[in-house]
Amino acid sequence: MRSYSLIAPAKINLYLEIIGDRPDGYHELAMILQSIDLADQIEVRSLSTDNIRVHCHHPQVPTDKSNLAYRAAELMATQFPDAFSNYGGVEITIKKQIPVAAGLAGGSTNAAAVLVGIDLLWHLGLTQSELEELGATLGSDVPFCIAGGTAIATGRGEQLAPLPNLAPIHLVLAKYRSLEVSTPWAYKTYRQQFGSTYIRDSDNLAARASAVHSGAIVKAILNQDAAEISQKLHNDLERVVLPAYPQVLQLRELFATQPGVLGTMMSGSGPTVFAIAQSLQLAEAIKLNVRQAIPDEDLELFVTRTTTHGIQIVPI
Ligand code: C5P
């Protein structure tokens, strides 16, 4: 095959706790990551020339080295130089559905799809954990995006412990198109404001990270209890993003008052806010109500649901 088409789902954070700082400037996290149906479609194609090309119709998506998908292809070329010279360059086409700079791992899931696609194109036969290890060098969320589903993520976010598949939970997502929150800014501000509460002792850090495994939200996930999951949603980064971005706070408050909403939270470093809905019908009604309350065309609203997979190959 000279080309593959892949589905690259977005993720939301059902839980994000910042438990410590790290000497490398990153933060020790305890998270629960969840794949959702909202996805990009990625095509990877072999080129007869030896270069890497990225195409994307979306004006906010760069096509140069600043695109994580480009860097994923570059990483594969340097890791597997023989395959690169055998099979030639790679053309990557991204059909964007996932909002950009949204806290939904859009760039990370595109990069994960490129790793999986090139592994297939070049017949490398890499294992999931080898792909995840490569992914971790590109970004903290890339490893999760490969297999997706529901998982506990600790360390930088790259140490994964899969949880059993959840039956679909209906969601409404809201994001202002023109609003972007810088992830480094969010973590830096959190560290400045709340760094004094961090765990600095490595034994306690490990204990805290493993405590999430037996925490209330994991129990709720194991019980497939959407109402209980919704009650236990948590994101430490809301503490810095909500006060700085009144529009995000407004969405969060609006969702919380809608009939049929079981729970609401910001995803990642924002600015996307999601609501867990009791049913698909109620999710559609919530979307309509929010649209009526905020007729601003800059506001994007999506009805979607949780899914049990990460990168998938589209059968031809
Ligand atoms: O790993 P990734 O490139 O996706 O992270 C983006 C930014 O988010 C990092 O540059 C860092 O500022 C922040 N970050 C962090 N701790 C983590 C993950 C991300 O401080 N565990």
Short mmCIF file of C-alpha atoms and ligand atoms in Angstrom, two decimals:
data_model
loop_
_atom_site.label_atom_id
_atom_site.label_comp_id
_atom_site.label_asym_id
_atom_site.label_seq_id
_atom_site.Cartn_x
_atom_site.Cartn_y
_atom_site.Cartn_z
CA MET A 1 0.00 0.00 0.00
CA ARG A 2 1.24 3.48 -0.81
CA SER A 3 -1.32 5.29 1.33
CA TYR A 4 -3.38 4.87 4.48
CA SER A 5 -6.31 6.80 5.83
CA LEU A 6 -6.67 7.01 9.60
CA ILE A 7 -9.21 8.30 12.10
CA ALA A 8 -7.61 10.38 14.86
CA PRO A 9 -10.01 10.98 17.80
CA ALA A 10 -9.77 13.91 20.20
CA LYS A 11 -9.65 13.45 23.99
CA ILE A 12 -11.11 15.12 27.02
CA ASN A 13 -9.76 15.09 30.56
CA LEU A 14 -12.23 13.62 33.02
CA TYR A 15 -9.65 14.33 35.72
CA LEU A 16 -6.49 16.45 35.86
CA GLU A 17 -4.58 16.87 39.09
CA ILE A 18 -1.22 18.64 39.25
CA ILE A 19 0.71 16.96 42.00
CA GLY A 20 4.24 18.27 41.70
CA ASP A 21 6.83 20.09 39.63
CA ARG A 22 9.68 18.40 37.81
CA PRO A 23 13.29 19.40 37.20
CA ASP A 24 12.61 19.35 33.43
CA GLY A 25 10.08 22.18 33.80
CA TYR A 26 7.08 19.89 33.29
CA HIS A 27 4.61 18.87 35.99
CA GLU A 28 3.80 15.56 37.62
CA LEU A 29 0.19 14.83 36.78
CA ALA A 30 -2.53 12.36 37.67
CA MET A 31 -5.11 12.38 34.90
CA ILE A 32 -7.93 10.37 33.42
CA LEU A 33 -8.00 10.73 29.67
CA GLN A 34 -10.98 9.81 27.55
CA SER A 35 -11.21 9.49 23.75
CA ILE A 36 -14.23 11.03 22.07
CA ASP A 37 -15.95 10.55 18.71
CA LEU A 38 -14.94 13.99 17.44
CA ALA A 39 -12.01 13.13 15.16
CA ASP A 40 -9.73 14.30 12.37
CA GLN A 41 -9.04 12.20 9.30
CA ILE A 42 -5.38 11.80 8.36
CA GLU A 43 -4.04 10.42 5.12
CA VAL A 44 -0.38 9.38 4.88
CA ARG A 45 0.99 8.68 1.42
CA SER A 46 4.42 7.65 0.16
CA LEU A 47 6.18 10.16 -2.09
CA SER A 48 8.78 9.39 -4.73
CA THR A 49 10.82 12.36 -3.48
CA ASP A 50 12.50 12.28 -0.06
CA ASN A 51 10.68 15.16 1.60
CA ILE A 52 7.84 15.53 4.12
CA ARG A 53 4.78 17.52 3.09
CA VAL A 54 1.75 18.49 5.16
CA HIS A 55 -1.54 19.73 3.73
CA CYS A 56 -4.42 21.10 5.78
CA HIS A 57 -7.37 23.24 4.69
CA HIS A 58 -7.70 24.81 8.16
CA PRO A 59 -6.21 28.34 8.28
CA GLN A 60 -4.97 27.95 11.88
CA VAL A 61 -3.04 24.74 11.19
CA PRO A 62 0.59 25.26 10.12
CA THR A 63 2.06 22.95 7.47
CA ASP A 64 5.71 23.42 8.44
CA LYS A 65 7.83 21.94 11.24
CA SER A 66 5.72 23.69 13.86
CA ASN A 67 3.01 21.12 13.08
CA LEU A 68 3.37 18.10 15.39
CA ALA A 69 2.29 15.79 12.55
CA TYR A 70 5.26 17.04 10.50
CA ARG A 71 7.57 16.43 13.46
CA ALA A 72 6.15 12.90 13.85
CA ALA A 73 7.12 12.10 10.24
CA GLU A 74 10.55 13.67 10.75
CA LEU A 75 11.03 11.56 13.88
CA MET A 76 10.21 8.37 11.96
CA ALA A 77 12.67 9.37 9.20
CA THR A 78 15.50 9.86 11.70
CA GLN A 79 14.65 6.73 13.72
CA PHE A 80 14.33 4.51 10.64
CA PRO A 81 16.71 5.97 8.04
CA ASP A 82 16.84 2.74 5.97
CA ALA A 83 13.06 2.58 5.62
CA PHE A 84 13.01 6.30 4.81
CA SER A 85 15.49 5.86 1.97
CA ASN A 86 13.67 2.71 0.76
CA TYR A 87 10.14 4.06 0.76
CA GLY A 88 10.83 7.76 0.16
CA GLY A 89 9.10 10.80 1.62
CA VAL A 90 5.65 11.17 3.12
CA GLU A 91 2.70 13.37 2.25
CA ILE A 92 0.29 14.01 5.13
CA THR A 93 -3.20 15.38 4.54
CA ILE A 94 -5.17 16.50 7.58
CA LYS A 95 -8.96 16.91 7.43
CA LYS A 96 -9.65 18.91 10.58
CA GLN A 97 -12.80 18.53 12.64
CA ILE A 98 -11.23 18.93 16.07
CA PRO A 99 -10.99 22.58 17.12
CA VAL A 100 -7.42 23.89 17.15
CA ALA A 101 -5.62 24.86 20.40
CA ALA A 102 -8.63 23.65 22.34
CA GLY A 103 -7.35 21.36 25.10
CA LEU A 104 -8.60 18.37 23.08
CA ALA A 105 -5.20 16.99 21.96
CA GLY A 106 -5.94 17.76 18.29
CA GLY A 107 -2.26 18.17 17.35
CA SER A 108 -1.23 15.17 19.47
CA THR A 109 -3.76 12.82 17.89
CA ASN A 110 -2.66 13.93 14.40
CA ALA A 111 0.94 13.10 15.35
CA ALA A 112 -0.16 9.72 16.76
CA ALA A 113 -1.92 8.95 13.45
CA VAL A 114 1.23 9.81 11.50
CA LEU A 115 3.30 7.41 13.66
CA VAL A 116 0.77 4.61 13.11
CA GLY A 117 0.42 5.41 9.39
CA ILE A 118 4.16 5.47 8.70
CA ASP A 119 4.63 2.26 10.69
CA LEU A 120 2.19 0.66 8.21
CA LEU A 121 3.59 2.38 5.09
CA TRP A 122 7.14 1.29 5.91
CA HIS A 123 6.19 -2.22 7.20
CA LEU A 124 8.01 -1.55 10.47
CA GLY A 125 5.78 -3.72 12.66
CA LEU A 126 6.23 -1.54 15.75
CA THR A 127 4.38 -2.57 18.91
CA GLN A 128 1.94 -0.27 20.69
CA SER A 129 4.47 0.42 23.43
CA GLU A 130 7.20 1.23 20.87
CA LEU A 131 4.83 3.67 19.16
CA GLU A 132 3.93 5.18 22.55
CA GLU A 133 7.60 5.62 23.42
CA LEU A 134 8.22 7.45 20.14
CA GLY A 135 5.07 9.50 20.78
CA ALA A 136 6.28 10.58 24.22
CA THR A 137 9.25 12.36 22.62
CA LEU A 138 6.79 14.50 20.61
CA GLY A 139 4.37 15.51 23.37
CA SER A 140 2.85 14.34 26.65
CA ASP A 141 -0.58 13.46 25.16
CA VAL A 142 0.67 11.63 22.05
CA PRO A 143 1.14 8.18 23.70
CA PHE A 144 -2.47 8.13 24.97
CA CYS A 145 -3.82 9.08 21.53
CA ILE A 146 -2.38 5.91 19.96
CA ALA A 147 -4.62 3.34 21.71
CA GLY A 148 -7.07 5.85 23.21
CA GLY A 149 -10.14 4.68 25.11
CA THR A 150 -10.13 5.46 28.82
CA ALA A 151 -6.83 5.55 30.73
CA ILE A 152 -5.11 6.81 33.84
CA ALA A 153 -2.10 8.91 32.83
CA THR A 154 0.64 9.81 35.29
CA GLY A 155 4.18 11.21 35.11
CA ARG A 156 4.18 13.89 32.42
CA GLY A 157 0.99 12.29 31.12
CA GLU A 158 2.84 9.64 29.14
CA GLN A 159 2.66 6.76 31.68
CA LEU A 160 -0.56 4.98 30.87
CA ALA A 161 -2.73 2.47 32.69
CA PRO A 162 -5.76 1.53 30.57
CA LEU A 163 -9.20 1.34 32.18
CA PRO A 164 -12.06 -0.87 30.94
CA ASN A 165 -14.10 0.52 28.05
CA LEU A 166 -16.92 2.86 29.00
CA ALA A 167 -20.35 2.50 27.44
CA PRO A 168 -20.91 5.67 25.34
CA ILE A 169 -21.51 8.83 27.34
CA HIS A 170 -23.11 11.76 25.49
CA LEU A 171 -21.28 15.06 25.52
CA VAL A 172 -21.67 18.67 24.44
CA LEU A 173 -18.46 20.62 23.76
CA ALA A 174 -18.18 24.40 23.55
CA LYS A 175 -15.24 26.44 22.31
CA TYR A 176 -14.81 30.00 21.07
CA ARG A 177 -13.05 29.71 17.71
CA SER A 178 -10.83 32.74 18.25
CA LEU A 179 -9.99 31.98 21.89
CA GLU A 180 -6.74 30.14 22.56
CA VAL A 181 -5.16 29.35 25.91
CA SER A 182 -1.43 28.70 25.95
CA THR A 183 -0.72 25.42 27.74
CA PRO A 184 2.74 26.54 28.99
CA TRP A 185 1.10 29.73 30.34
CA ALA A 186 -1.56 27.74 32.21
CA TYR A 187 0.97 25.42 33.88
CA LYS A 188 3.41 28.27 34.63
CA THR A 189 0.68 30.37 36.21
CA TYR A 190 -0.53 27.40 38.23
CA ARG A 191 3.01 26.81 39.48
CA GLN A 192 3.38 30.48 40.45
CA GLN A 193 0.09 30.55 42.32
CA PHE A 194 -0.15 27.07 43.82
CA GLY A 195 3.39 25.66 43.64
CA SER A 196 3.75 25.90 47.41
CA THR A 197 1.23 23.05 47.78
CA TYR A 198 3.17 20.65 45.52
CA ILE A 199 4.48 17.33 46.74
CA ARG A 200 8.28 17.47 46.56
CA ASP A 201 9.18 14.14 48.10
CA SER A 202 9.42 11.35 45.51
CA ASP A 203 7.87 8.68 47.80
CA ASN A 204 4.81 10.82 48.41
CA LEU A 205 4.63 11.74 44.76
CA ALA A 206 4.50 8.06 43.78
CA ALA A 207 1.92 7.41 46.52
CA ARG A 208 -0.26 10.28 45.30
CA ALA A 209 0.03 9.18 41.67
CA SER A 210 -0.99 5.64 42.57
CA ALA A 211 -3.83 6.89 44.81
CA VAL A 212 -5.69 8.02 41.73
CA HIS A 213 -6.00 4.35 40.73
CA SER A 214 -8.25 3.72 43.72
CA GLY A 215 -9.91 7.14 43.62
CA ALA A 216 -13.64 7.86 43.44
CA ILE A 217 -13.75 8.66 39.72
CA VAL A 218 -11.97 5.42 38.78
CA LYS A 219 -14.51 3.51 40.89
CA ALA A 220 -17.30 5.33 39.06
CA ILE A 221 -15.71 4.40 35.70
CA LEU A 222 -15.40 0.75 36.77
CA ASN A 223 -19.09 0.87 37.75
CA GLN A 224 -20.03 2.46 34.38
CA ASP A 225 -21.82 5.13 36.42
CA ALA A 226 -22.07 8.27 34.24
CA ALA A 227 -23.83 10.29 36.95
CA GLU A 228 -21.12 9.49 39.50
CA ILE A 229 -18.32 10.17 36.96
CA SER A 230 -19.94 13.56 36.33
CA GLN A 231 -19.89 14.38 40.05
CA LYS A 232 -16.18 13.56 40.30
CA LEU A 233 -14.88 15.52 37.30
CA HIS A 234 -11.87 17.61 38.28
CA ASN A 235 -9.34 19.89 36.58
CA ASP A 236 -6.78 21.87 38.59
CA LEU A 237 -6.07 24.13 35.60
CA GLU A 238 -9.57 25.61 35.94
CA ARG A 239 -8.15 27.48 38.95
CA VAL A 240 -6.02 29.64 36.67
CA VAL A 241 -7.91 29.57 33.37
CA LEU A 242 -11.44 30.41 34.60
CA PRO A 243 -10.45 33.65 36.39
CA ALA A 244 -8.35 34.79 33.40
CA TYR A 245 -10.92 33.91 30.70
CA PRO A 246 -14.44 35.10 31.62
CA GLN A 247 -15.85 33.56 28.42
CA VAL A 248 -14.77 30.09 29.56
CA LEU A 249 -16.24 30.69 33.01
CA GLN A 250 -19.50 31.83 31.39
CA LEU A 251 -19.74 28.62 29.32
CA ARG A 252 -18.99 26.55 32.39
CA GLU A 253 -21.76 28.30 34.35
CA LEU A 254 -24.23 28.11 31.48
CA PHE A 255 -23.68 24.37 31.06
CA ALA A 256 -24.09 23.81 34.80
CA THR A 257 -27.62 25.26 34.76
CA GLN A 258 -28.90 23.30 31.74
CA PRO A 259 -31.48 20.57 32.31
CA GLY A 260 -30.01 17.16 31.51
CA VAL A 261 -26.41 18.11 32.36
CA LEU A 262 -24.88 15.60 34.77
CA GLY A 263 -21.58 17.46 35.11
CA THR A 264 -19.35 19.98 33.35
CA MET A 265 -15.61 20.71 33.24
CA MET A 266 -12.90 22.40 31.18
CA SER A 267 -10.76 19.98 29.16
CA GLY A 268 -6.95 20.09 29.55
CA SER A 269 -5.66 23.66 29.62
CA GLY A 270 -8.84 24.80 27.87
CA PRO A 271 -10.51 26.69 26.52
CA THR A 272 -12.97 23.91 25.55
CA VAL A 273 -15.64 23.20 28.14
CA PHE A 274 -17.61 19.96 28.01
CA ALA A 275 -20.88 18.86 29.57
CA ILE A 276 -21.92 15.28 30.23
CA ALA A 277 -25.53 14.84 29.11
CA GLN A 278 -28.06 12.29 30.28
CA SER A 279 -28.93 11.23 26.73
CA LEU A 280 -28.30 12.10 23.09
CA GLN A 281 -31.66 13.87 22.93
CA LEU A 282 -30.78 16.02 25.94
CA ALA A 283 -27.32 16.71 24.50
CA GLU A 284 -29.00 18.10 21.36
CA ALA A 285 -31.35 20.20 23.53
CA ILE A 286 -28.43 21.54 25.60
CA LYS A 287 -26.58 22.52 22.42
CA LEU A 288 -29.68 24.36 21.17
CA ASN A 289 -30.20 26.18 24.48
CA VAL A 290 -26.55 27.30 24.64
CA ARG A 291 -26.71 28.47 21.03
CA GLN A 292 -29.81 30.52 21.85
CA ALA A 293 -28.18 31.99 24.96
CA ILE A 294 -24.96 32.85 23.06
CA PRO A 295 -25.79 33.51 19.38
CA ASP A 296 -22.16 34.57 18.75
CA GLU A 297 -20.91 32.82 15.59
CA ASP A 298 -17.46 32.56 17.13
CA LEU A 299 -18.82 29.93 19.50
CA GLU A 300 -18.45 26.37 18.20
CA LEU A 301 -20.70 23.69 19.70
CA PHE A 302 -20.43 19.95 19.17
CA VAL A 303 -22.54 17.02 20.24
CA THR A 304 -20.30 13.99 20.55
CA ARG A 305 -19.76 10.99 22.80
CA THR A 306 -17.03 8.97 24.43
CA THR A 307 -15.39 6.28 22.35
CA THR A 308 -13.28 3.23 23.13
CA HIS A 309 -10.51 3.59 20.58
CA GLY A 310 -7.57 5.74 19.56
CA ILE A 311 -6.08 5.75 16.05
CA GLN A 312 -8.04 3.56 13.62
CA ILE A 313 -7.27 2.60 10.05
CA VAL A 314 -10.11 3.39 7.66
CA PRO A 315 -10.93 0.25 5.67
CA ILE A 316 -10.87 0.86 1.93
O1 C5P B 1 4.18 17.81 26.29
P1 C5P B 1 3.55 18.96 25.58
O2 C5P B 1 4.44 19.56 24.53
O3 C5P B 1 2.19 18.65 25.05
O4 C5P B 1 3.32 20.07 26.67
C1 C5P B 1 3.03 21.40 26.34
C2 C5P B 1 3.39 22.30 27.51
O5 C5P B 1 2.55 22.01 28.63
C3 C5P B 1 4.79 22.09 28.03
O6 C5P B 1 5.70 22.91 27.34
C4 C5P B 1 4.66 22.51 29.49
O7 C5P B 1 4.72 23.91 29.60
C5 C5P B 1 3.24 22.09 29.85
N1 C5P B 1 3.19 20.78 30.52
C6 C5P B 1 3.63 20.66 31.83
N2 C5P B 1 3.58 19.44 32.45
C7 C5P B 1 3.10 18.36 31.81
C8 C5P B 1 2.63 18.46 30.47
C9 C5P B 1 2.69 19.69 29.87
O8 C5P B 1 4.07 21.63 32.42
N3 C5P B 1 3.05 17.20 32.45
#
